[in-house]
């Protein structure tokens, strides 16, 4: 996430990733928005994306989402601008999932995982809008064992940005999360805050972040397959079932906006 700074920190993260993976193949790359600072122009994409990550993007498919910096030069409503020129995104369900008719948001399957990309900045985020209506239909249609969603503005964050003060984050939290949790989504990835944050398995919390401490029943798993109280739980998060059968078992929310910063 937020990998498009083009500076020495972005190169440091890139090199650390390459050293970590070694000869192992990268199956796919998810871009969490702000892919080319500061305005997502064609020149910035060339210098801060294509010239920085040539080896990675040459050998692995890239699945992007739109960030606020990318939107400075691109428009979701007309699907015009450098972002939409750079990437070819499935609009007819070519890669799995329900057709969207727009490159602003989409879904695809990889192995036994269903990926969903949403536009948290430049598309109507209301519960009755086209994107949320499509999201519900897409979630109903998938039969994959894992569901991973990604978009730019995190539903929960307190580093760099405060999700309780961002209309983009608030609307995504209120309108997208209930649908994702209803259908058993496993993981949501976001950027925007230039840091790393990770939640426990959460289910049913759509209000201000601070309220979660008053509702421990909404935390579904703290590790080792247990819920509160579990002060020593440090094992993996687990669910009882796979796929949509795991609905209401919770979703993990991750902020990974540090690709160009650390």
mmCIF file with all atom_site columns, C-alpha atoms in Angstrom, residues 39-42 66-85 122:
data_model
loop_
_atom_site.group_PDB
_atom_site.id
_atom_site.type_symbol
_atom_site.label_atom_id
_atom_site.label_alt_id
_atom_site.label_comp_id
_atom_site.label_asym_id
_atom_site.label_entity_id
_atom_site.label_seq_id
_atom_site.pdbx_PDB_ins_code
_atom_site.Cartn_x
_atom_site.Cartn_y
_atom_site.Cartn_z
_atom_site.occupancy
_atom_site.B_iso_or_equiv
_atom_site.pdbx_formal_charge
_atom_site.auth_seq_id
_atom_site.auth_comp_id
_atom_site.auth_asym_id
_atom_site.auth_atom_id
_atom_site.pdbx_PDB_model_num
ATOM 1  C CA . UNK A 1 39  ? -0.972  13.267 -8.335  1.00 0.00 ? 39  UNK A CA 1
ATOM 2  C CA . UNK A 1 40  ? -0.988  9.972  -10.213 1.00 0.00 ? 40  UNK A CA 1
ATOM 3  C CA . UNK A 1 41  ? 0.152   11.533 -13.481 1.00 0.00 ? 41  UNK A CA 1
ATOM 4  C CA . UNK A 1 42  ? 1.516   9.511  -16.372 1.00 0.00 ? 42  UNK A CA 1
ATOM 5  C CA . UNK A 1 66  ? -7.517  3.686  -6.657  1.00 0.00 ? 66  UNK A CA 1
ATOM 6  C CA . UNK A 1 67  ? -6.158  5.966  -3.922  1.00 0.00 ? 67  UNK A CA 1
ATOM 7  C CA . UNK A 1 68  ? -6.806  9.633  -3.304  1.00 0.00 ? 68  UNK A CA 1
ATOM 8  C CA . UNK A 1 69  ? -3.470  10.634 -4.864  1.00 0.00 ? 69  UNK A CA 1
ATOM 9  C CA . UNK A 1 70  ? -4.205  8.571  -7.979  1.00 0.00 ? 70  UNK A CA 1
ATOM 10 C CA . UNK A 1 71  ? -7.594  10.256 -8.243  1.00 0.00 ? 71  UNK A CA 1
ATOM 11 C CA . UNK A 1 72  ? -5.976  13.661 -8.667  1.00 0.00 ? 72  UNK A CA 1
ATOM 12 C CA . UNK A 1 73  ? -5.464  12.752 -12.330 1.00 0.00 ? 73  UNK A CA 1
ATOM 13 C CA . UNK A 1 74  ? -8.085  10.034 -12.852 1.00 0.00 ? 74  UNK A CA 1
ATOM 14 C CA . UNK A 1 75  ? -11.875 9.954  -12.653 1.00 0.00 ? 75  UNK A CA 1
ATOM 15 C CA . UNK A 1 76  ? -13.846 6.846  -11.688 1.00 0.00 ? 76  UNK A CA 1
ATOM 16 C CA . UNK A 1 77  ? -17.133 8.141  -13.074 1.00 0.00 ? 77  UNK A CA 1
ATOM 17 C CA . UNK A 1 78  ? -15.715 8.455  -16.590 1.00 0.00 ? 78  UNK A CA 1
ATOM 18 C CA . UNK A 1 79  ? -12.961 5.823  -16.181 1.00 0.00 ? 79  UNK A CA 1
ATOM 19 C CA . UNK A 1 80  ? -10.442 8.218  -17.662 1.00 0.00 ? 80  UNK A CA 1
ATOM 20 C CA . UNK A 1 81  ? -6.955  9.292  -16.654 1.00 0.00 ? 81  UNK A CA 1
ATOM 21 C CA . UNK A 1 82  ? -3.566  7.636  -16.159 1.00 0.00 ? 82  UNK A CA 1
ATOM 22 C CA . UNK A 1 83  ? -4.783  5.034  -13.626 1.00 0.00 ? 83  UNK A CA 1
ATOM 23 C CA . UNK A 1 84  ? -7.365  3.675  -16.053 1.00 0.00 ? 84  UNK A CA 1
ATOM 24 C CA . UNK A 1 85  ? -4.894  3.892  -18.940 1.00 0.00 ? 85  UNK A CA 1
ATOM 25 C CA . UNK A 1 122 ? -14.174 8.323  -6.084  1.00 0.00 ? 122 UNK A CA 1
#
